[in-house]
Coordinates of C-alpha atoms in Angstrom, one line a residue:
Chain S
M26 CA 48.9 35.4 67.6
G27 CA 48.1 37.0 64.2
R28 CA 50.5 37.8 61.5
G29 CA 50.8 41.4 62.6
D30 CA 51.9 40.7 66.1
I31 CA 54.8 38.7 64.9
L32 CA 56.0 41.6 62.7
Y33 CA 55.7 44.0 65.6
S34 CA 58.5 42.3 67.6
R35 CA 61.9 43.3 66.5
Y36 CA 63.4 39.9 66.1
F37 CA 60.6 38.3 64.3
I38 CA 60.3 35.4 61.9
I39 CA 57.2 35.9 59.8
L40 CA 55.1 32.7 60.0
D41 CA 52.1 33.4 57.9
M42 CA 52.9 34.4 54.3
I43 CA 50.7 35.2 51.3
G44 CA 51.9 34.9 47.8
I45 CA 50.6 36.1 44.5
V46 CA 51.1 34.0 41.3
D47 CA 51.1 36.2 38.2
C48 CA 51.4 34.8 34.7
N49 CA 54.1 36.5 32.6
S50 CA 52.7 38.3 29.6
F51 CA 49.8 35.9 29.9
Y52 CA 48.0 36.3 26.6
C53 CA 51.3 36.2 24.6
S54 CA 52.5 33.1 26.6
C55 CA 49.3 31.4 25.6
E56 CA 49.8 32.2 21.9
R57 CA 53.4 31.0 22.0
L58 CA 52.6 27.6 23.6
F59 CA 51.4 26.3 20.3
K60 CA 53.7 28.4 18.2
P61 CA 57.2 27.7 19.6
D62 CA 58.8 29.5 16.7
L63 CA 57.7 32.7 18.4
L64 CA 59.7 32.0 21.5
H65 CA 62.1 34.9 22.2
K66 CA 60.5 36.9 19.4
P67 CA 58.3 40.0 19.9
V68 CA 54.6 39.2 20.2
V69 CA 51.5 41.4 21.0
V70 CA 47.9 40.6 21.6
L71 CA 45.1 43.1 20.8
S72 CA 41.9 43.8 22.7
N73 CA 38.4 42.9 21.5
N74 CA 37.8 44.2 18.1
D75 CA 41.5 44.6 17.5
G76 CA 41.4 47.9 19.3
C77 CA 44.4 48.3 21.6
I78 CA 47.5 46.4 22.6
I79 CA 46.7 44.5 25.8
S80 CA 49.6 42.1 26.1
R81 CA 53.2 42.3 25.1
S82 CA 56.1 39.8 25.3
D83 CA 59.3 41.1 26.9
E84 CA 60.8 41.4 23.4
A85 CA 57.9 43.7 22.3
K86 CA 58.4 45.8 25.4
I87 CA 62.1 46.2 24.5
V88 CA 61.4 47.5 21.0
G89 CA 59.2 50.2 22.6
I90 CA 55.6 49.0 22.0
E91 CA 53.4 50.8 24.5
M92 CA 50.8 49.0 26.6
G93 CA 47.3 50.1 25.8
S94 CA 48.2 52.0 22.7
P95 CA 45.8 51.8 19.8
F96 CA 46.6 49.2 17.1
F97 CA 46.1 51.5 14.1
M98 CA 48.6 53.9 15.6
Q99 CA 51.2 51.2 16.2
K100 CA 50.7 49.3 12.9
K101 CA 53.8 50.7 11.2
N102 CA 56.0 50.3 14.3
L103 CA 54.9 46.7 14.7
E104 CA 55.7 45.9 11.1
K105 CA 59.0 47.6 11.3
N106 CA 60.1 45.6 14.3
G107 CA 58.8 42.3 13.0
V108 CA 56.3 41.9 15.9
T109 CA 53.7 39.1 15.5
T110 CA 50.2 40.4 16.2
F111 CA 47.3 38.3 17.4
S112 CA 43.6 39.2 17.9
S113 CA 42.4 38.1 21.3
N114 CA 41.5 34.4 21.6
Y115 CA 39.5 34.3 24.9
H116 CA 38.6 30.6 24.4
L117 CA 42.3 29.7 24.6
Y118 CA 43.2 32.1 27.4
G119 CA 40.3 31.1 29.5
D120 CA 41.2 27.4 29.2
L121 CA 44.9 28.0 30.0
S122 CA 43.9 30.2 32.9
W123 CA 41.8 27.4 34.3
R124 CA 44.8 25.0 33.9
V125 CA 47.2 27.4 35.8
M126 CA 44.6 27.9 38.7
E127 CA 43.8 24.2 38.8
T128 CA 47.5 23.3 39.1
L129 CA 47.7 25.7 42.1
R130 CA 44.7 24.0 43.6
T131 CA 46.3 20.6 43.2
M132 CA 49.5 21.8 44.9
L133 CA 47.9 23.6 47.8
P134 CA 45.4 22.7 50.5
E135 CA 41.7 23.5 50.0
G136 CA 40.8 27.1 50.4
C137 CA 44.3 28.4 49.9
V138 CA 43.9 29.7 46.4
E139 CA 42.0 32.8 45.6
V140 CA 41.7 33.5 41.9
Y141 CA 42.0 37.3 41.6
S142 CA 41.9 37.7 37.8
V143 CA 42.4 35.7 34.7
D144 CA 46.1 35.6 35.2
E145 CA 46.6 36.2 38.9
S146 CA 45.9 34.2 42.1
F147 CA 46.6 34.9 45.7
I148 CA 47.9 31.8 47.6
D149 CA 47.9 31.2 51.3
L150 CA 51.3 29.8 52.4
A151 CA 50.7 29.8 56.1
H152 CA 51.2 26.0 56.2
I153 CA 54.7 26.1 54.7
E154 CA 57.6 26.1 57.1
P155 CA 59.6 29.4 56.8
A156 CA 62.8 27.5 56.0
A157 CA 61.0 25.7 53.1
L158 CA 59.3 28.8 51.6
Q159 CA 61.9 29.5 49.0
S160 CA 62.2 25.9 47.7
F161 CA 58.4 25.4 47.8
T162 CA 57.7 28.6 45.8
V163 CA 60.3 27.7 43.2
S164 CA 58.9 24.2 42.8
L165 CA 55.4 25.6 42.5
K166 CA 56.6 27.9 39.7
T167 CA 58.5 25.0 37.9
I168 CA 55.4 22.7 38.1
I169 CA 53.1 25.3 36.7
E170 CA 55.4 25.9 33.8
Q171 CA 55.9 22.1 33.3
W172 CA 52.2 21.3 33.4
T173 CA 50.7 24.2 31.6
G174 CA 53.5 25.8 29.5
I175 CA 52.7 29.2 31.1
S176 CA 55.6 30.9 32.9
V177 CA 54.7 32.8 36.1
S178 CA 56.2 35.2 38.6
I179 CA 55.6 34.6 42.4
G180 CA 55.9 37.3 45.0
V181 CA 55.6 36.3 48.7
A182 CA 55.2 38.6 51.7
P183 CA 53.2 38.9 55.0
T184 CA 50.3 40.8 53.3
K185 CA 48.6 40.9 49.9
A186 CA 49.8 44.5 49.1
L187 CA 53.4 43.5 49.9
S188 CA 53.2 40.4 47.9
K189 CA 52.2 42.5 45.0
V190 CA 55.2 44.7 45.6
A191 CA 57.4 41.6 45.7
N192 CA 55.9 40.3 42.5
K193 CA 56.5 43.5 40.6
L194 CA 60.2 43.5 41.7
A195 CA 60.6 39.8 40.8
K196 CA 59.3 40.6 37.3
K197 CA 61.4 43.7 36.8
N198 CA 64.6 41.8 37.7
K199 CA 64.0 38.4 36.1
Q200 CA 67.7 37.6 35.8
I201 CA 68.4 38.0 39.4
T202 CA 65.2 36.7 41.0
G203 CA 64.3 34.0 38.6
C204 CA 60.8 35.4 38.9
V205 CA 60.5 34.5 42.6
L206 CA 60.9 37.0 45.4
I207 CA 60.2 36.4 49.0
L208 CA 60.0 39.3 51.5
N209 CA 60.3 37.6 54.9
T210 CA 62.3 40.1 56.9
E211 CA 61.8 43.7 57.8
K212 CA 65.0 44.6 56.0
K213 CA 64.0 43.0 52.8
I214 CA 60.5 44.6 53.0
T215 CA 62.0 48.1 53.5
Q216 CA 64.4 47.7 50.6
A217 CA 61.6 46.5 48.4
L218 CA 59.4 49.4 49.3
Q219 CA 62.3 51.8 48.6
K220 CA 62.7 50.4 45.1
T221 CA 59.0 50.6 44.3
P222 CA 57.7 53.7 42.6
I223 CA 54.4 54.8 44.2
G224 CA 52.5 54.3 41.0
D225 CA 53.4 50.6 41.0
V226 CA 51.6 50.1 44.3
W227 CA 48.5 48.0 44.3
G228 CA 45.5 50.3 44.0
I229 CA 47.4 53.5 43.3
G230 CA 46.4 54.7 39.9
Y231 CA 47.7 57.5 37.8
Q232 CA 45.8 60.2 39.5
Y233 CA 46.8 59.2 43.0
A234 CA 50.4 58.8 42.0
K235 CA 50.4 62.4 40.6
K236 CA 48.8 63.7 43.8
L237 CA 51.2 61.8 46.1
S238 CA 54.3 63.0 44.2
C239 CA 53.1 66.6 45.0
Y240 CA 53.5 65.6 48.7
G241 CA 57.0 64.3 48.0
I242 CA 55.9 60.7 48.0
N243 CA 57.7 59.0 45.2
T244 CA 58.1 55.5 46.4
A245 CA 56.1 53.0 48.4
Y246 CA 58.5 53.5 51.3
D247 CA 57.8 57.3 51.4
L248 CA 54.2 56.5 51.9
T249 CA 54.9 54.2 54.9
L250 CA 56.6 57.1 56.6
R251 CA 53.3 58.9 56.9
T252 CA 50.6 58.0 59.4
E253 CA 47.5 55.9 59.0
N254 CA 45.3 58.9 59.6
W255 CA 47.1 60.7 56.8
A256 CA 46.5 57.8 54.4
H257 CA 42.8 57.7 55.5
Q258 CA 42.4 61.4 54.6
E259 CA 44.4 61.5 51.4
L260 CA 43.8 58.1 49.9
G261 CA 40.1 57.7 49.8
G262 CA 39.3 56.8 53.5
V263 CA 39.2 53.2 54.7
V264 CA 40.7 51.8 51.5
G265 CA 43.7 54.1 51.8
A266 CA 44.1 53.3 55.5
R267 CA 43.9 49.6 54.7
L268 CA 46.5 49.9 52.0
F269 CA 48.8 51.8 54.4
R270 CA 48.5 49.1 57.1
E271 CA 49.1 46.4 54.5
L272 CA 52.4 48.1 53.3
K273 CA 53.4 48.3 57.0
G274 CA 53.1 44.6 57.2
F275 CA 49.7 44.2 59.0
P276 CA 47.4 42.0 57.0
C277 CA 44.0 43.7 56.6
I278 CA 42.8 42.2 53.3
D279 CA 41.9 38.5 54.0
M280 CA 42.0 35.6 51.6
Q281 CA 38.6 35.4 50.0
S282 CA 36.8 32.2 49.1
E283 CA 36.2 32.4 45.4
R284 CA 33.3 34.7 44.6
V285 CA 30.7 32.3 43.3
T286 CA 27.8 34.7 43.1
K287 CA 28.4 37.9 41.3
H288 CA 26.5 41.0 42.2
M289 CA 26.4 42.4 38.7
I290 CA 26.8 40.9 35.3
A291 CA 27.8 43.0 32.4
T292 CA 28.2 42.2 28.7
T293 CA 29.4 45.0 26.6
R294 CA 31.2 44.9 23.2
M295 CA 32.6 47.2 20.6
F296 CA 31.1 46.7 17.2
G297 CA 33.2 45.3 14.4
N298 CA 31.7 47.9 12.1
P299 CA 30.0 51.1 13.3
V300 CA 26.2 50.6 13.6
T301 CA 23.7 53.2 12.3
T302 CA 20.3 51.5 12.4
L303 CA 18.0 50.6 15.3
T304 CA 17.5 47.1 14.0
Q305 CA 21.2 46.4 14.3
L306 CA 21.4 47.9 17.8
E307 CA 18.4 45.8 18.8
E308 CA 20.1 42.7 17.6
A309 CA 23.3 43.4 19.4
V310 CA 21.5 44.2 22.7
A311 CA 19.4 41.1 22.5
T312 CA 22.5 39.0 21.9
Y313 CA 24.4 40.5 24.8
M314 CA 21.3 40.1 27.0
A315 CA 21.0 36.4 26.0
R316 CA 24.7 36.0 27.0
A317 CA 24.2 37.8 30.3
A318 CA 21.1 35.8 31.1
E319 CA 23.0 32.6 30.5
K320 CA 25.8 33.7 33.0
L321 CA 22.9 34.6 35.4
R322 CA 21.4 31.1 35.2
R323 CA 24.8 29.5 35.5
Q324 CA 25.1 30.9 39.0
H325 CA 21.4 30.0 39.7
A326 CA 20.4 33.6 40.2
A327 CA 17.8 36.0 38.9
A328 CA 18.0 39.8 38.3
R329 CA 15.7 42.7 38.8
G330 CA 17.7 45.5 37.5
I331 CA 18.4 46.0 33.7
T332 CA 20.7 48.7 32.3
V333 CA 21.3 49.3 28.6
L334 CA 24.1 51.4 27.4
I335 CA 25.1 52.6 24.0
V336 CA 28.1 54.7 22.9
P337 CA 27.9 57.0 19.9
K338 CA 30.8 58.0 17.8
Q339 CA 31.6 61.6 18.1
E340 CA 33.4 63.7 15.5
V341 CA 36.1 65.9 16.7
K342 CA 37.9 68.3 14.4
G343 CA 37.8 67.0 10.8
S344 CA 38.5 63.4 10.4
Y345 CA 39.3 62.4 14.0
Y346 CA 36.7 60.3 15.8
R347 CA 36.3 59.3 19.4
H348 CA 33.9 57.9 21.8
G349 CA 31.0 60.2 22.5
P350 CA 29.4 60.2 26.0
T351 CA 27.9 56.9 27.0
K352 CA 24.1 57.0 27.1
T353 CA 22.3 54.7 29.5
A354 CA 18.8 53.8 30.6
S355 CA 17.7 51.5 33.4
I356 CA 14.6 49.7 34.5
R357 CA 13.6 47.7 37.6
L358 CA 11.5 44.7 36.9
P359 CA 8.5 44.0 39.2
V360 CA 9.9 40.5 39.8
A361 CA 13.4 39.2 39.4
S362 CA 13.9 36.9 36.4
A363 CA 16.4 34.7 34.8
L364 CA 14.5 33.9 31.6
T365 CA 16.0 35.3 28.5
N366 CA 12.7 36.3 26.9
E367 CA 11.6 38.2 30.0
L368 CA 14.8 40.1 30.1
V369 CA 15.2 40.8 26.4
K370 CA 11.9 42.6 26.0
P371 CA 12.5 45.4 28.5
A372 CA 16.1 45.7 27.3
L373 CA 14.8 46.3 23.7
E374 CA 12.4 49.0 25.0
L375 CA 15.3 50.7 26.7
V376 CA 17.5 50.7 23.6
R377 CA 14.6 52.1 21.5
S378 CA 14.3 54.9 24.0
L379 CA 18.1 55.6 23.8
F380 CA 18.4 55.4 20.0
E381 CA 18.8 58.6 18.0
A382 CA 18.5 58.4 14.2
G383 CA 21.4 59.8 12.2
K384 CA 24.1 58.9 14.8
T385 CA 26.7 56.2 14.4
Y386 CA 27.2 53.8 17.3
K387 CA 30.5 52.2 18.3
K388 CA 29.5 50.1 21.3
A389 CA 26.6 48.7 23.2
G390 CA 26.1 46.7 26.4
V391 CA 23.7 45.4 29.0
I392 CA 24.2 45.2 32.8
L393 CA 22.1 43.0 35.1
S394 CA 22.0 44.2 38.7
D395 CA 20.0 43.5 41.8
I396 CA 20.8 39.8 41.6
V397 CA 19.2 37.4 44.0
P398 CA 19.5 33.6 44.2
E399 CA 16.9 31.8 42.1
S400 CA 15.4 30.1 45.1
V401 CA 14.4 33.3 46.9
I402 CA 12.7 35.2 44.1
Q403 CA 10.0 37.3 45.8
G404 CA 6.7 37.8 44.3
N405 CA 5.2 41.3 44.1
L406 CA 2.0 41.8 45.9
F407 CA 0.7 44.5 43.6
V408 CA 1.6 42.9 40.3
A409 CA 0.0 39.9 38.9
T410 CA 3.2 37.9 38.5
P411 CA 3.7 37.5 34.8
I412 CA 4.9 34.0 35.1
C413 CA 4.4 31.8 38.0
G414 CA 3.9 28.1 39.0
E415 CA 3.7 25.8 36.1
K416 CA 4.5 28.5 33.6
L417 CA 7.7 29.5 35.4
A418 CA 8.7 25.9 35.6
K419 CA 8.2 25.6 31.8
G420 CA 10.2 28.7 31.2
R421 CA 13.0 27.4 33.3
A422 CA 12.9 24.0 31.5
L423 CA 13.1 25.8 28.2
M424 CA 16.1 27.9 29.3
E425 CA 17.9 24.8 30.6
A426 CA 17.4 23.1 27.3
V427 CA 18.7 26.1 25.4
D428 CA 21.7 26.4 27.7
N429 CA 22.4 22.6 27.4
I430 CA 22.4 22.7 23.7
N431 CA 24.5 25.9 23.5
F432 CA 27.0 24.4 26.0
S433 CA 27.4 21.0 24.3
M434 CA 27.5 22.6 20.8
R435 CA 29.9 25.4 22.0
G436 CA 28.4 28.7 20.9
D437 CA 25.1 30.3 20.2
I438 CA 23.5 27.5 18.3
L439 CA 20.0 28.2 19.7
K440 CA 19.1 31.8 20.0
F441 CA 16.2 34.1 20.2
A442 CA 15.0 35.7 16.9
A443 CA 15.6 39.1 18.4
S444 CA 19.4 38.4 18.3
G445 CA 19.2 38.5 14.5
T446 CA 20.9 36.3 11.9
T447 CA 23.1 38.6 9.9
R448 CA 25.2 40.1 12.8
N449 CA 27.4 42.3 10.6
W450 CA 28.1 44.2 13.8
K451 CA 30.0 41.3 15.3
M452 CA 33.5 41.7 16.7
R453 CA 36.4 42.0 14.4
Q454 CA 39.1 39.4 15.1
E455 CA 41.2 39.2 12.0
M456 CA 44.3 37.7 13.5
R457 CA 42.8 35.2 15.9
S458 CA 44.7 31.9 16.4
P459 CA 42.8 28.6 16.4
R460 CA 41.0 27.6 19.6
Y461 CA 43.6 24.8 20.1
T462 CA 42.3 23.5 23.4
T463 CA 38.5 23.8 23.2
R464 CA 37.5 22.7 19.7
W465 CA 38.1 19.3 18.0
E466 CA 38.2 20.8 14.6
E467 CA 40.9 23.3 15.6
L468 CA 43.4 21.0 17.4
P469 CA 47.1 21.8 16.8
L470 CA 48.6 19.6 14.0
L471 CA 51.7 17.4 14.4
K472 CA 54.2 16.3 11.8
Chain B
M8 CA 34.7 30.1 38.9
D9 CA 31.7 29.1 36.8
S10 CA 33.4 26.0 35.5
Q11 CA 34.3 24.4 38.7
E12 CA 31.3 22.2 39.0
W13 CA 32.2 20.1 36.0
Q14 CA 36.0 20.4 35.9
G15 CA 38.3 18.8 38.5
A16 CA 42.0 18.0 38.4
A17 CA 41.3 14.3 37.9
Y18 CA 38.1 13.7 36.1
K19 CA 35.7 12.3 38.6
G20 CA 32.7 11.7 36.3
S21 CA 29.2 12.6 37.3
K22 CA 28.0 12.0 40.8
K23 CA 24.5 13.2 40.1
Y24 CA 23.1 9.8 40.2
T25 CA 20.1 9.0 42.4
Q26 CA 17.7 6.2 43.1
Q27 CA 15.1 8.0 40.9
D28 CA 17.3 7.1 38.0
V29 CA 16.8 3.4 38.7
T30 CA 13.7 3.0 36.6
T31 CA 12.8 -0.5 37.6
A32 CA 12.6 0.1 41.4
N33 CA 9.0 0.6 42.6
A34 CA 7.7 2.5 45.6
T35 CA 8.4 -0.4 48.0
G36 CA 12.1 -0.5 47.0
F37 CA 11.7 -4.0 45.5
G38 CA 12.6 -4.2 41.9
A39 CA 14.5 -6.2 39.4
A40 CA 17.7 -7.8 40.8
T41 CA 19.8 -5.6 38.4
D42 CA 18.9 -2.6 40.5
D43 CA 21.4 -3.6 43.1
Y44 CA 24.1 -3.7 40.5
M45 CA 23.4 -0.4 38.8
E46 CA 26.4 1.8 38.5
R47 CA 27.8 4.6 36.5
G48 CA 28.6 3.8 32.9
I49 CA 32.1 3.8 31.5
D50 CA 33.7 7.2 31.1
L51 CA 36.5 7.5 28.7
N52 CA 37.9 10.5 30.6
E53 CA 38.8 8.3 33.5
Q54 CA 40.9 6.1 31.4
L55 CA 42.5 8.6 29.1
I56 CA 43.1 11.6 31.3
K57 CA 45.5 11.2 34.2
N58 CA 46.2 14.9 35.0
K59 CA 43.6 17.2 33.5
P60 CA 45.4 20.6 33.7
A61 CA 48.5 19.1 32.0
T62 CA 46.7 17.2 29.3
F63 CA 46.4 18.5 25.8
F64 CA 45.0 17.1 22.5
F65 CA 46.7 17.2 19.1
R66 CA 45.9 15.8 15.7
M67 CA 48.3 13.7 13.7
N68 CA 49.0 15.2 10.3
S69 CA 51.8 13.0 8.8
H70 CA 52.9 9.4 8.1
A71 CA 56.0 9.8 10.2
M72 CA 54.8 7.5 13.0
T73 CA 52.8 4.8 11.2
G74 CA 55.1 2.1 12.5
A75 CA 54.0 3.0 16.0
G76 CA 50.3 2.8 14.9
I77 CA 49.8 6.5 14.6
Y78 CA 48.1 7.5 11.3
P79 CA 47.1 10.9 9.8
G80 CA 43.9 12.1 11.4
D81 CA 44.4 10.3 14.7
I82 CA 43.9 12.2 18.0
L83 CA 46.9 12.3 20.3
I84 CA 46.7 12.8 24.0
V85 CA 49.7 14.5 25.4
D86 CA 50.5 14.8 29.1
R87 CA 53.0 17.6 30.0
S88 CA 53.4 16.4 33.6
I89 CA 55.2 13.2 32.6
R90 CA 59.0 13.2 32.3
A91 CA 60.3 12.5 28.9
S92 CA 62.5 9.4 29.3
N93 CA 64.2 7.1 26.9
Q94 CA 62.1 5.5 24.1
K95 CA 58.9 7.5 24.9
I96 CA 56.9 9.0 22.0
V97 CA 57.1 12.7 22.6
V98 CA 56.0 16.0 21.1
A99 CA 59.3 17.9 20.6
I100 CA 60.1 21.4 19.8
L101 CA 63.0 21.4 17.4
N102 CA 64.1 24.8 16.0
G103 CA 60.7 26.3 16.5
E104 CA 58.7 23.4 15.0
L105 CA 56.5 20.9 16.8
L106 CA 57.3 17.3 15.9
I107 CA 56.1 13.9 17.1
R108 CA 58.9 11.3 17.3
R109 CA 60.3 8.5 19.4
Y110 CA 62.9 10.0 21.8
T111 CA 66.2 8.3 22.5
D112 CA 68.7 9.6 25.0
T113 CA 71.8 7.5 25.2
G114 CA 73.6 10.0 27.4
V115 CA 76.1 10.6 24.6
K116 CA 73.6 11.7 22.0
K117 CA 69.9 12.4 21.6
L118 CA 67.8 11.1 18.8
L119 CA 64.3 11.8 17.5
S120 CA 63.3 8.9 15.3
A121 CA 60.4 8.5 13.0
E122 CA 58.6 5.1 12.7
N123 CA 58.5 5.1 8.9
K124 CA 61.3 4.0 6.6
K125 CA 60.8 7.1 4.4
C126 CA 61.7 9.5 7.3
A127 CA 65.3 9.7 8.5
D128 CA 66.1 9.9 12.2
I129 CA 67.1 13.3 13.5
E130 CA 70.2 13.5 15.7
I131 CA 69.9 16.5 17.9
D132 CA 72.6 19.0 17.4
P133 CA 73.7 20.2 20.9
L134 CA 73.5 23.7 19.6
A135 CA 70.0 23.4 18.2
S136 CA 67.1 24.8 20.2
F137 CA 65.5 21.7 21.4
A138 CA 62.9 20.9 24.2
V139 CA 60.3 18.3 24.9
W140 CA 56.8 19.8 24.8
G141 CA 55.0 16.8 26.3
V142 CA 54.8 13.0 26.3
V143 CA 52.2 11.2 24.1
I144 CA 50.2 8.9 26.4
Y145 CA 47.3 7.7 24.0
C146 CA 46.5 7.7 20.4
I147 CA 42.8 7.5 19.3
H148 CA 42.5 5.9 16.0
A149 CA 39.3 5.4 14.1
T150 CA 38.8 1.9 12.6
L151 CA 35.9 2.8 10.4

């Protein structure tokens, strides 16, 4: 009997439950871990290049700092309210994210943890006795906080979409729920759906929320009163139908083993300072390509498709600037490759074809696609393979050496000359905290 | 995740060790007697890290704990998963500041004491904001 069948019967006890563990104001919590004086004070973290506000502590939410708002527009407001502002410190967040997920893996059987994003994981709780669910979830939360110093919210329900609903409600009512909410009866599920605005449902974005409210659907519960066919028609086909079933309590989105092989690898960044020359753009593209190629090799894969994108600055009315339309160009290599030098060359040709003199650029990026495992690279009958046999082996050995040195030295110590040496286009991170957990020379100090 | 190959909860060291690495063995399989006793070298992580996701490193920056053999510049290994009990050396949060001290809990009062005559003990005011951040399990001190 599957999970759904049990729900169907009127007097059910749900046996198989799924939880989602979500870190509370994750980036802010990371910053506070080594700065305990900021506990209970308003804190925000900015996106790459100090662009927008991407994480807010509860105290910052209360003083009315909006999520996603541009930093330069909020600067005065932040100062006025005494909000401590940090540039993003992805070394720190990545390390603490790993610690949270690893703690979950230690507490749960193998294959029961699906890392969903940097601060969220789905957990399979089918092995926990229904009567013990509450106490187990609470102890899980306590242990994560004890071990890693990061506070989390946990929502538990029969399906992934419902566990998300539970999590949102747990977070909204911290005092009552203690950040843990379990939806294990039909009554509790119905109540939770009634309290959930439609825009808060997993996968319902701003546009869909607007559309649904025109149909009089304002809460998740309103949606469940419709039919599956209706959801299929109005909410983007299979995806919508699946969401509908999930909200009704029938699991349709299974736990996934962690995605080891990615199908696309993208590295895109905003520039610290606007870029006007082709040389600078080339340097940036070569640097991003080196980074993407390193990620590619780490998953033992090779790519055939290369896309380069650049974003010019566009002047709108007087002194206001904004992003212009993104310009892209792609190429398909005759043979898949994972060697930085083979990937950089075509990427540079692409960026040269895109560049227009006189324009100012804000952002650039590379995307690798058509990714295959390294072991099954197919030759091309009509092209004399540029590198094969011994030459390929040499190329791979070189890449391994480069990767090893960069890994052990932390950072781009060895790089291709195309990446440049001045790098004045590099990201702006004026308020970044020390990399407390990944660098010997930046360890937190004790008195 | 990318990092899984080399990071596990308890550090397990490298298992990528094959017969090919035994340099003195020849094709027949006979070699020096030492081959039979080859094993992985000593790995400090095995000794110093009990619970990796809960283990953090700090650097000592004062003379407050010289009596306990902890000097400025030393590296401190802190485990957050260990309960702070009486007489353990802990990293404490006192009024928003991180401190390393010996922790005493008599049931009646709580003390944070320095191991240096120049530093006074701190009796924790029940109204003060106080918490234990983690327990210090090792101190790495350079002798050169």
